[in-house]
């Protein structure tokens, strides 16, 4: 009986329809960037100090320069550990009194400034920035700095809950419907956040964005991989993630042009309203329709794809799909991810690799310390390193397969972390180079896990499987700051040792997965269970050699033809 891939052989694996659909969905991938990493600009914390009534007037009367004003009125300047004092404490001095001298106003109050009493900021803060952020508007500094952490945690909590819940709904009610609903909610919540009158409402709308945005991004990924032929799945899957990297570069430029957070938030949200037009541009996944026993609708979509591609559907295929017996309508269940032995193993390994990718990706950035002079240039340059990783994947996985590049990238990331422990502190250039190598390795692993995740599950639980497994990267995002900052307090290089172990273990576990290169997406649980047996216990190569030695020429010929 013909499958969707059989029909795509006739109407085109990646012709006009697939290219148009990929471009439209790639825009969603790029637009997801401000939600995932927008905290860099929305929550930018500039240099700040306590606002003291009377200081501005005294500075104007005395003709102080900005540097002189800081030197005379702000405590903790010049001390190596004086950041907290400089930013969160103030001299308990009445700056309006007329007895203060312009040369050294505090000399008349105490011979040594360290003897002057200090107190917390009571009249707000002065921020050294021409723009604004949620930090400067809602004063999320000093004793209120935890509220910025909560703002970012709310997004990750939303990612975690939404990816699981909406993943189930997408497999139950369809990809297209859930994609459009997430777009609508995301757009509305984004605009409401931009006009939020206070921190509480802003936090609520950010949480709502987290609930739907990542799920929408992954639904778009699933859709495009289900529309194209198997020879193009890996390319569109990687390029879909490259679109996210493009979004990083665009975000840096938009944030530079719009340094005020409300205008930035509104600008990056408005494209989502345009995405609602996809109702007329993107059809439902025919693979999902077939899994739901809606063969007639699936055939109409395949005919639409053929027409868009300038092809005609052969008469021999027009009735076969509708007459194909796929059994009863299948409803996805979380138990389907662990019910059978091979899928259960796939689920555990994929969940661990999602967790590992998140921990190493974010952890290496934190440990390297990218924060520097120009936040926009730093952000831009750090995004550029992700392009070579994507191109390296495209250049290798068609020749070697998915599994080995994925395993090696994890191991390179782990080995780079371990090597960094032994690099002397005076070789700063070498240390940065090794860290960048680790960043490139884990970026490859991040892109590979998303690609292979979709290829290991049958159609009716594919969306659920990807979203449930990927939810572990949100947990990784929560754990990473603890690993970096708490372990660093014990030993500076201890986080790198942990990252090395985690990455090397992830690489070893990947070798236990089946190779999916050149294989049709499994449609049923039986096909997903047979992926391992059809490829061999450890690898396709081992399988081929074993069958050749035992005279299994028919199976070998079939395997070689597919690969």
Coordinates of C-alpha atoms in Angstrom, one line a residue:
X1 CA 0.0 0.0 0.0
X2 CA 1.3 3.5 -0.8
X3 CA 2.5 5.8 1.9
X4 CA 2.8 9.6 2.0
X5 CA 6.4 9.2 1.0
X6 CA 5.4 7.1 -2.0
X7 CA 3.0 9.8 -3.2
X8 CA 5.7 12.5 -2.6
X9 CA 7.9 10.5 -5.0
X10 CA 5.4 11.4 -7.7
X11 CA 4.4 15.0 -6.7
X12 CA 7.8 16.2 -5.5
X13 CA 9.8 15.9 -2.3
X14 CA 10.8 19.6 -2.0
X15 CA 9.2 21.6 -4.8
X16 CA 7.3 24.9 -4.8
X17 CA 4.7 23.9 -2.1
X18 CA 7.3 22.6 0.3
X19 CA 9.7 25.6 -0.2
X20 CA 6.8 28.1 0.3
X21 CA 5.7 26.3 3.5
X22 CA 9.2 26.1 4.8
X23 CA 9.7 29.8 4.3
X24 CA 6.5 30.6 6.1
X25 CA 7.2 28.3 9.0
X26 CA 10.9 29.5 9.2
X27 CA 9.5 33.0 10.0
X28 CA 7.9 31.5 13.1
X29 CA 11.2 30.0 14.1
X30 CA 12.9 33.4 13.8
X31 CA 10.1 35.2 15.6
X32 CA 10.5 32.8 18.6
X33 CA 14.0 34.2 19.4
X34 CA 12.8 37.3 21.3
X35 CA 10.8 35.1 23.7
X36 CA 13.5 32.6 24.2
X37 CA 16.4 35.0 24.7
X38 CA 14.7 38.4 24.8
X39 CA 15.5 38.8 28.5
X40 CA 19.0 39.9 27.4
X41 CA 17.6 43.2 26.2
X42 CA 14.2 43.4 28.0
X43 CA 15.9 42.7 31.3
X44 CA 19.2 44.5 30.7
X45 CA 20.6 45.8 34.0
X46 CA 22.7 48.9 33.5
X47 CA 25.1 50.5 36.0
X48 CA 23.0 52.1 38.7
X49 CA 23.2 53.9 42.1
X50 CA 20.9 55.1 44.7
X51 CA 19.0 58.3 44.0
X52 CA 19.7 60.8 46.8
X53 CA 17.5 63.9 47.0
X54 CA 19.6 67.1 46.8
X55 CA 22.6 65.5 44.9
X56 CA 21.6 66.7 41.5
X57 CA 21.0 70.3 42.8
X58 CA 24.4 70.3 44.7
X59 CA 26.2 68.9 41.6
X60 CA 24.7 71.7 39.5
X61 CA 25.5 74.4 42.0
X62 CA 29.1 73.2 42.3
X63 CA 29.6 72.5 38.6
X64 CA 30.7 68.9 39.1
X65 CA 31.4 66.6 36.2
X66 CA 29.6 63.2 36.2
X67 CA 32.8 61.6 37.5
X68 CA 33.2 64.1 40.3
X69 CA 29.6 63.6 41.3
X70 CA 30.0 59.9 41.6
X71 CA 33.3 60.2 43.5
X72 CA 31.8 62.6 46.0
X73 CA 28.4 61.1 46.6
X74 CA 28.5 57.3 45.9
X75 CA 30.0 54.8 48.4
X76 CA 32.1 51.8 47.4
X77 CA 33.8 53.3 44.4
X78 CA 37.1 51.6 43.5
X79 CA 36.7 48.7 45.9
X80 CA 37.0 45.3 44.3
X81 CA 34.0 44.0 46.2
X82 CA 32.2 47.2 46.3
X83 CA 29.6 46.6 43.6
X84 CA 26.8 45.9 46.1
X85 CA 27.6 49.0 48.2
X86 CA 28.0 51.2 45.1
X87 CA 24.6 50.1 43.6
X88 CA 22.4 49.4 46.6
X89 CA 23.6 51.6 49.5
X90 CA 23.8 55.3 50.0
X91 CA 25.3 57.7 52.5
X92 CA 22.7 58.7 55.1
X93 CA 23.4 62.4 54.5
X94 CA 21.1 65.3 54.0
X95 CA 22.5 66.7 50.7
X96 CA 20.2 69.7 50.9
X97 CA 22.1 71.3 53.8
X98 CA 24.0 74.4 52.9
X99 CA 27.1 73.6 54.9
X100 CA 28.3 71.1 52.4
X101 CA 31.5 72.1 50.6
X102 CA 31.9 71.7 46.8
X103 CA 35.5 70.4 47.0
X104 CA 34.9 67.5 49.4
X105 CA 31.4 67.7 50.7
X106 CA 31.7 64.8 53.1
X107 CA 34.9 66.0 54.7
X108 CA 33.0 68.2 57.1
X109 CA 30.9 65.3 58.3
X110 CA 33.6 62.7 59.0
X111 CA 37.4 62.6 58.5
X112 CA 37.0 59.2 56.9
X113 CA 34.1 58.3 54.6
X114 CA 34.1 54.7 55.9
X115 CA 32.8 56.1 59.2
X116 CA 29.7 57.6 57.6
X117 CA 26.6 55.5 58.1
X118 CA 25.1 53.7 55.1
X119 CA 21.5 52.8 54.4
X120 CA 19.5 51.1 51.6
X121 CA 18.1 53.1 48.7
X122 CA 14.8 54.7 49.7
X123 CA 14.2 57.1 46.8
X124 CA 14.8 54.8 43.8
X125 CA 17.8 54.5 41.6
X126 CA 19.7 56.4 38.9
X127 CA 20.4 54.3 35.8
X128 CA 23.3 55.0 33.4
X129 CA 21.5 54.2 30.2
X130 CA 19.7 56.2 27.5
X131 CA 17.0 53.6 27.0
X132 CA 14.8 51.6 29.4
X133 CA 14.3 48.0 30.4
X134 CA 11.9 46.2 32.7
X135 CA 14.7 46.5 35.3
X136 CA 14.9 50.3 35.1
X137 CA 11.1 50.8 34.9
X138 CA 10.2 48.5 37.8
X139 CA 13.4 48.8 39.8
X140 CA 14.3 45.1 39.7
X141 CA 17.7 45.6 41.4
X142 CA 19.2 45.0 44.8
X143 CA 16.6 43.6 47.1
X144 CA 14.1 43.3 44.2
X145 CA 16.6 41.6 41.8
X146 CA 15.0 38.2 42.4
X147 CA 12.0 39.5 40.5
X148 CA 14.0 39.5 37.3
X149 CA 14.9 35.9 37.9
X150 CA 11.2 35.1 38.4
X151 CA 10.4 36.8 35.1
X152 CA 12.7 34.5 33.2
X153 CA 11.6 31.5 35.3
X154 CA 8.0 32.2 34.4
X155 CA 8.9 31.8 30.7
X156 CA 10.7 28.4 31.3
X157 CA 7.8 27.2 33.5
X158 CA 5.5 28.1 30.6
X159 CA 7.7 26.3 28.1
X160 CA 7.6 23.2 30.3
X161 CA 3.9 23.1 30.8
X162 CA 2.9 24.2 27.4
X163 CA 5.2 21.9 25.4
X164 CA 3.6 18.9 27.1
X165 CA 0.0 20.0 27.2
X166 CA -0.2 21.6 23.7
X167 CA 1.9 18.7 22.3
X168 CA -0.9 16.3 23.4
X169 CA -3.5 18.6 21.9
X170 CA -1.6 18.9 18.6
X171 CA -1.5 15.1 18.3
X172 CA -5.2 14.9 19.3
X173 CA -6.8 17.7 17.3
X174 CA -4.3 18.5 14.6
X175 CA -1.1 20.5 14.0
X176 CA -2.7 23.3 12.1
X177 CA -5.4 24.1 14.6
X178 CA -3.0 24.2 17.5
X179 CA -0.4 26.2 15.6
X180 CA -2.9 28.9 14.8
X181 CA -4.2 29.0 18.4
X182 CA -0.7 29.3 19.8
X183 CA 0.0 32.2 17.4
X184 CA -3.1 34.1 18.4
X185 CA -2.5 33.7 22.1
X186 CA 1.1 34.6 21.7
X187 CA 0.3 37.7 19.8
X188 CA -2.3 38.9 22.2
X189 CA -0.2 38.2 25.3
X190 CA 2.8 39.9 23.7
X191 CA 0.9 43.1 23.1
X192 CA -0.7 43.1 26.5
X193 CA 2.8 42.6 28.1
X194 CA 4.0 45.7 26.2
X195 CA 1.3 47.8 27.7
X196 CA 1.3 46.2 31.2
X197 CA 0.8 48.8 33.9
X198 CA 2.9 47.0 36.6
X199 CA 5.2 44.1 37.2
X200 CA 2.5 41.6 38.1
X201 CA 0.6 41.9 34.9
X202 CA 3.8 41.8 32.9
X203 CA 4.7 38.5 34.6
X204 CA 1.3 37.0 33.9
X205 CA 1.5 37.8 30.2
X206 CA 5.0 36.6 29.9
X207 CA 4.0 33.3 31.5
X208 CA 1.2 33.0 28.9
X209 CA 3.7 33.6 26.1
X210 CA 5.8 30.8 27.5
X211 CA 2.9 28.4 27.6
X212 CA 2.3 28.7 23.8
X213 CA 5.4 30.0 22.1
X214 CA 7.8 27.1 22.4
X215 CA 5.0 24.6 21.6
X216 CA 4.1 26.7 18.5
X217 CA 7.8 26.6 17.4
X218 CA 8.0 22.8 17.7
X219 CA 4.7 22.3 16.0
X220 CA 6.1 24.3 13.0
X221 CA 9.1 22.0 13.1
X222 CA 6.9 18.9 13.0
X223 CA 4.8 20.3 10.2
X224 CA 7.6 21.0 7.8
X225 CA 9.3 17.6 8.4
X226 CA 6.0 15.9 7.7
X227 CA 5.4 17.8 4.4
X228 CA 8.8 17.0 2.7
X229 CA 10.2 13.8 1.4
X230 CA 12.7 11.8 3.5
X231 CA 15.7 13.0 1.5
X232 CA 15.0 16.6 2.6
X233 CA 13.9 16.0 6.1
X234 CA 17.3 16.6 7.7
X235 CA 18.0 19.7 5.6
X236 CA 14.8 21.5 6.4
X237 CA 15.0 20.4 10.0
X238 CA 18.5 22.0 10.4
X239 CA 17.6 25.1 8.4
X240 CA 14.5 25.6 10.5
X241 CA 16.8 25.9 13.5
X242 CA 19.2 28.1 11.5
X243 CA 16.2 30.5 11.1
X244 CA 16.3 30.8 14.8
X245 CA 19.9 31.8 14.6
X246 CA 19.0 34.4 12.0
X247 CA 16.4 35.6 14.5
X248 CA 19.2 36.1 17.0
X249 CA 21.0 38.4 14.6
X250 CA 17.9 40.4 13.7
X251 CA 17.0 40.7 17.4
X252 CA 20.3 42.4 18.1
X253 CA 19.7 44.9 15.3
X254 CA 16.1 45.6 16.4
X255 CA 17.1 46.0 20.0
X256 CA 19.8 48.4 19.1
X257 CA 17.4 50.5 17.1
X258 CA 14.7 50.4 19.8
X259 CA 16.5 50.7 23.2
X260 CA 13.1 51.1 25.1
X261 CA 11.7 47.8 26.2
X262 CA 8.0 48.5 25.5
X263 CA 8.6 49.5 21.9
X264 CA 10.9 46.5 21.5
X265 CA 8.4 44.1 22.9
X266 CA 5.6 45.5 20.7
X267 CA 7.7 45.4 17.6
X268 CA 8.8 41.8 18.0
X269 CA 5.2 40.7 18.7
X270 CA 3.4 42.3 15.8
X271 CA 4.6 39.8 13.2
X272 CA 2.6 37.1 15.0
X273 CA -0.6 38.8 13.8
X274 CA 0.6 38.3 10.2
X275 CA 1.2 34.6 11.0
X276 CA -2.6 34.2 11.4
X277 CA -2.8 34.4 7.6
X278 CA -1.3 31.0 7.6
X279 CA -4.9 29.7 8.0
X280 CA -5.2 30.1 4.2
X281 CA -1.5 29.2 3.4
X282 CA -0.7 26.1 5.2
X283 CA -2.8 22.9 5.2
X284 CA -3.1 20.2 7.8
X285 CA -0.4 17.5 7.9
X286 CA -1.6 14.6 5.7
X287 CA 0.4 12.2 7.9
X288 CA -1.6 13.3 10.9
X289 CA -4.9 13.0 9.0
X290 CA -4.1 9.4 8.0
X291 CA -3.2 8.5 11.5
X292 CA -6.7 9.8 12.5
X293 CA -8.3 7.7 9.7
X294 CA -9.2 10.8 7.7
X295 CA -8.0 9.5 4.4
X296 CA -10.2 11.5 2.1
X297 CA -9.0 14.8 3.6
X298 CA -5.4 13.6 3.3
X299 CA -5.9 12.7 -0.3
X300 CA -7.3 16.2 -1.0
X301 CA -4.2 17.8 0.6
X302 CA -1.9 15.6 -1.5
X303 CA -3.8 16.6 -4.6
X304 CA -3.3 20.3 -3.5
X305 CA 0.4 19.7 -3.0
X306 CA 0.6 18.1 -6.5
X307 CA -1.2 21.0 -8.1
X308 CA 1.1 23.6 -6.3
X309 CA 4.1 21.6 -7.5
X310 CA 2.9 21.5 -11.1
X311 CA 2.5 17.7 -10.9
X312 CA -0.3 15.4 -11.5
X313 CA -1.2 12.6 -9.1
X314 CA -1.1 9.3 -10.9
X315 CA -4.4 7.5 -11.2
X316 CA -3.0 4.4 -9.6
X317 CA -2.5 6.3 -6.4
X318 CA -5.6 8.4 -6.2
X319 CA -7.8 5.7 -4.6
X320 CA -5.3 3.6 -2.8
X321 CA -4.7 6.0 0.1
X322 CA -8.4 6.5 0.7
X323 CA -8.9 2.7 0.6
X324 CA -6.0 1.9 2.9
X325 CA -6.9 0.2 6.1
X326 CA -5.2 2.0 8.9
X327 CA -7.5 0.5 11.5
X328 CA -9.2 2.4 14.2
X329 CA -8.5 6.1 14.9
X330 CA -5.5 6.4 17.1
X331 CA -5.5 8.8 20.1
X332 CA -2.1 9.7 21.6
X333 CA -1.3 8.8 25.2
X334 CA 1.6 9.6 27.4
X335 CA 1.9 5.9 28.1
X336 CA 2.6 5.3 24.4
X337 CA 6.0 6.9 25.0
X338 CA 7.0 4.2 27.5
X339 CA 4.7 1.3 26.7
X340 CA 7.0 -0.6 24.4
X341 CA 10.7 -1.4 25.0
X342 CA 12.4 0.3 22.1
X343 CA 10.2 3.5 22.3
X344 CA 10.8 3.5 26.0
X345 CA 14.5 3.4 25.5
X346 CA 14.3 6.1 22.8
X347 CA 12.3 8.3 25.2
X348 CA 14.7 8.0 28.1
X349 CA 17.8 8.7 25.9
X350 CA 16.2 11.6 24.1
X351 CA 15.0 13.2 27.4
X352 CA 18.5 13.0 28.8
X353 CA 20.0 14.5 25.6
X354 CA 17.6 17.4 25.6
X355 CA 18.5 18.0 29.3
X356 CA 22.2 17.8 28.5
X357 CA 22.0 20.1 25.5
X358 CA 20.3 22.8 27.5
X359 CA 22.7 22.5 30.5
X360 CA 25.9 22.6 28.4
X361 CA 24.6 25.2 25.9
X362 CA 23.6 27.7 28.6
X363 CA 26.3 26.7 31.1
X364 CA 29.2 27.3 28.6
X365 CA 27.8 30.8 27.9
X366 CA 27.6 31.6 31.5
X367 CA 31.1 30.3 32.3
X368 CA 32.7 31.9 29.4
X369 CA 31.3 35.3 30.5
X370 CA 30.2 36.9 27.3
X371 CA 29.0 40.1 29.1
X372 CA 31.3 42.9 28.1
X373 CA 31.4 46.4 26.6
X374 CA 28.8 46.5 24.0
X375 CA 25.8 44.2 24.7
X376 CA 24.5 44.4 21.1
X377 CA 27.9 43.4 19.5
X378 CA 28.5 40.7 22.1
X379 CA 25.1 39.2 21.4
X380 CA 25.6 39.4 17.7
X381 CA 29.1 37.8 17.7
X382 CA 28.0 35.0 20.1
X383 CA 25.2 34.1 17.7
X384 CA 27.5 33.8 14.7
X385 CA 29.2 30.7 16.1
X386 CA 26.0 28.7 15.6
X387 CA 26.2 29.0 11.8
X388 CA 29.3 26.7 11.3
X389 CA 27.7 24.1 13.5
X390 CA 24.6 24.0 11.3
X391 CA 26.6 23.8 8.1
X392 CA 28.8 21.1 9.5
X393 CA 25.7 19.0 10.2
X394 CA 24.4 19.4 6.7
X395 CA 27.8 18.4 5.3
X396 CA 28.2 15.3 7.4
X397 CA 24.9 13.6 8.3
X398 CA 24.0 12.7 4.7
X399 CA 27.3 10.9 4.4
X400 CA 27.8 9.4 7.8
X401 CA 24.2 9.5 9.2
X402 CA 22.6 11.1 12.2
X403 CA 23.9 9.1 15.1
X404 CA 27.7 9.4 14.8
X405 CA 27.8 13.2 14.2
X406 CA 25.4 13.6 17.1
X407 CA 27.5 11.4 19.4
X408 CA 30.7 13.0 18.4
X409 CA 29.3 16.5 18.9
X410 CA 28.3 15.6 22.5
X411 CA 31.7 14.1 23.2
X412 CA 33.5 17.1 21.7
X413 CA 31.5 19.4 23.9
X414 CA 32.3 17.2 27.0
X415 CA 36.0 16.9 26.0
X416 CA 36.3 20.7 25.5
X417 CA 34.9 21.3 29.0
X418 CA 37.4 18.8 30.5
X419 CA 40.3 20.3 28.5
X420 CA 39.3 23.8 29.8
X421 CA 40.0 22.6 33.3
X422 CA 43.7 22.1 32.5
X423 CA 44.3 25.3 30.4
X424 CA 46.4 27.7 32.4
X425 CA 44.8 31.0 33.3
X426 CA 47.4 33.0 31.4
X427 CA 46.5 31.4 28.1
X428 CA 43.2 33.3 27.9
X429 CA 43.1 33.0 24.1
X430 CA 43.4 29.2 24.2
X431 CA 40.7 29.0 26.9
X432 CA 38.3 31.0 24.8
X433 CA 39.0 28.9 21.7
X434 CA 38.4 25.7 23.6
X435 CA 35.2 27.1 25.1
X436 CA 34.0 28.1 21.6
X437 CA 34.7 24.6 20.3
X438 CA 32.5 23.3 23.1
X439 CA 29.8 25.8 22.2
X440 CA 29.9 24.6 18.6
X441 CA 29.8 21.0 19.6
X442 CA 26.8 21.4 21.9
X443 CA 25.0 23.6 19.3
X444 CA 25.4 20.7 16.8
X445 CA 24.0 18.3 19.5
X446 CA 21.1 20.7 20.2
X447 CA 20.1 20.7 16.5
X448 CA 20.6 17.0 16.1
X449 CA 18.4 16.0 19.0
X450 CA 15.5 18.0 17.5
X451 CA 16.0 16.4 14.1
X452 CA 16.3 12.8 15.3
X453 CA 13.6 13.1 18.0
X454 CA 11.0 13.6 15.2
X455 CA 12.3 10.6 13.3
X456 CA 12.1 8.0 16.1
X457 CA 8.3 8.2 16.9
X458 CA 5.3 7.0 14.9
X459 CA 3.0 9.7 13.4
X460 CA 0.2 9.7 15.9
X461 CA 2.6 10.4 18.9
X462 CA 5.3 12.2 17.0
X463 CA 4.3 15.7 18.1
X464 CA 3.7 14.5 21.7
X465 CA 7.1 12.7 21.8
X466 CA 9.0 15.7 20.6
X467 CA 7.3 18.1 23.0
X468 CA 7.5 15.9 26.0
X469 CA 11.2 15.0 25.5
X470 CA 12.1 18.6 24.7
X471 CA 10.5 19.8 27.9
X472 CA 13.6 18.4 29.7
X473 CA 15.6 21.3 28.2
X474 CA 13.4 23.7 30.2
X475 CA 14.3 21.8 33.4
X476 CA 17.9 22.0 32.3
X477 CA 17.6 25.8 31.9
X478 CA 16.4 26.0 35.5
X479 CA 19.2 23.8 36.9
X480 CA 22.1 25.4 35.0
X481 CA 22.4 28.7 37.0
X482 CA 22.7 26.5 40.2
X483 CA 25.3 24.3 38.6
X484 CA 27.4 27.3 37.4
X485 CA 27.2 29.7 40.3
X486 CA 27.0 27.3 43.3
X487 CA 29.7 24.9 42.1
X488 CA 31.9 27.8 41.1
X489 CA 31.9 28.9 44.7
X490 CA 33.5 25.6 45.7
X491 CA 36.0 25.4 42.8
X492 CA 36.1 27.6 39.7
X493 CA 36.4 24.7 37.3
X494 CA 34.0 22.3 39.0
X495 CA 31.1 23.2 36.7
X496 CA 33.3 22.3 33.7
X497 CA 34.0 18.9 35.2
X498 CA 30.3 18.2 35.6
X499 CA 29.6 19.4 32.1
X500 CA 32.3 17.1 30.8
X501 CA 30.8 14.1 32.5
X502 CA 27.3 14.9 31.4
X503 CA 28.3 15.5 27.8
X504 CA 30.4 12.3 27.5
X505 CA 27.6 10.2 28.9
X506 CA 25.2 11.8 26.4
X507 CA 27.5 10.9 23.5
X508 CA 27.7 7.3 24.7
X509 CA 23.9 7.0 25.0
X510 CA 23.3 8.3 21.5
X511 CA 25.2 5.3 20.2
X512 CA 22.4 3.1 21.6
X513 CA 19.8 4.7 19.3
X514 CA 19.1 3.4 15.8
X515 CA 20.3 5.1 12.7
X516 CA 17.5 7.0 10.9
X517 CA 19.4 8.1 7.8
X518 CA 17.4 7.4 4.6
X519 CA 14.4 5.9 6.4
X520 CA 10.8 6.7 6.0
X521 CA 9.1 8.2 9.1
X522 CA 7.5 5.4 11.1
X523 CA 3.7 5.5 10.8
X524 CA 2.9 2.9 13.5
X525 CA 4.3 1.7 16.8
X526 CA 5.4 -1.5 15.2
X527 CA 7.5 0.4 12.6
X528 CA 9.1 2.5 15.3
X529 CA 9.8 -0.7 17.3
X530 CA 11.4 -2.3 14.3
X531 CA 13.8 0.6 13.6
X532 CA 16.5 -1.0 15.8
X533 CA 16.1 -4.5 14.5
X534 CA 16.1 -3.4 10.9
X535 CA 19.3 -1.5 11.5
X536 CA 21.1 -3.9 13.8
X537 CA 21.8 -3.9 17.4
X538 CA 24.5 -1.3 17.4
X539 CA 24.7 0.2 14.0
X540 CA 23.7 -0.2 10.4
X541 CA 27.3 -1.1 9.5
X542 CA 27.4 -3.9 12.1
X543 CA 24.0 -5.1 10.9
X544 CA 25.2 -5.1 7.2
X545 CA 28.4 -7.0 8.0
X546 CA 26.5 -9.6 10.1
X547 CA 24.0 -10.2 7.5
X548 CA 26.6 -10.5 4.8
X549 CA 28.5 -13.0 6.7
X550 CA 25.4 -15.1 7.2
X551 CA 24.2 -14.8 3.6
X552 CA 21.3 -12.4 4.3
X553 CA 21.6 -10.9 0.8
X554 CA 18.0 -10.0 0.3
X555 CA 17.8 -8.0 3.5
X556 CA 21.1 -6.3 2.9
X557 CA 20.1 -5.3 -0.6
X558 CA 16.9 -3.7 0.8
X559 CA 18.8 -1.9 3.5
X560 CA 21.5 -0.6 1.1
X561 CA 18.8 0.6 -1.3
X562 CA 17.0 2.6 1.5
X563 CA 20.2 4.0 2.9

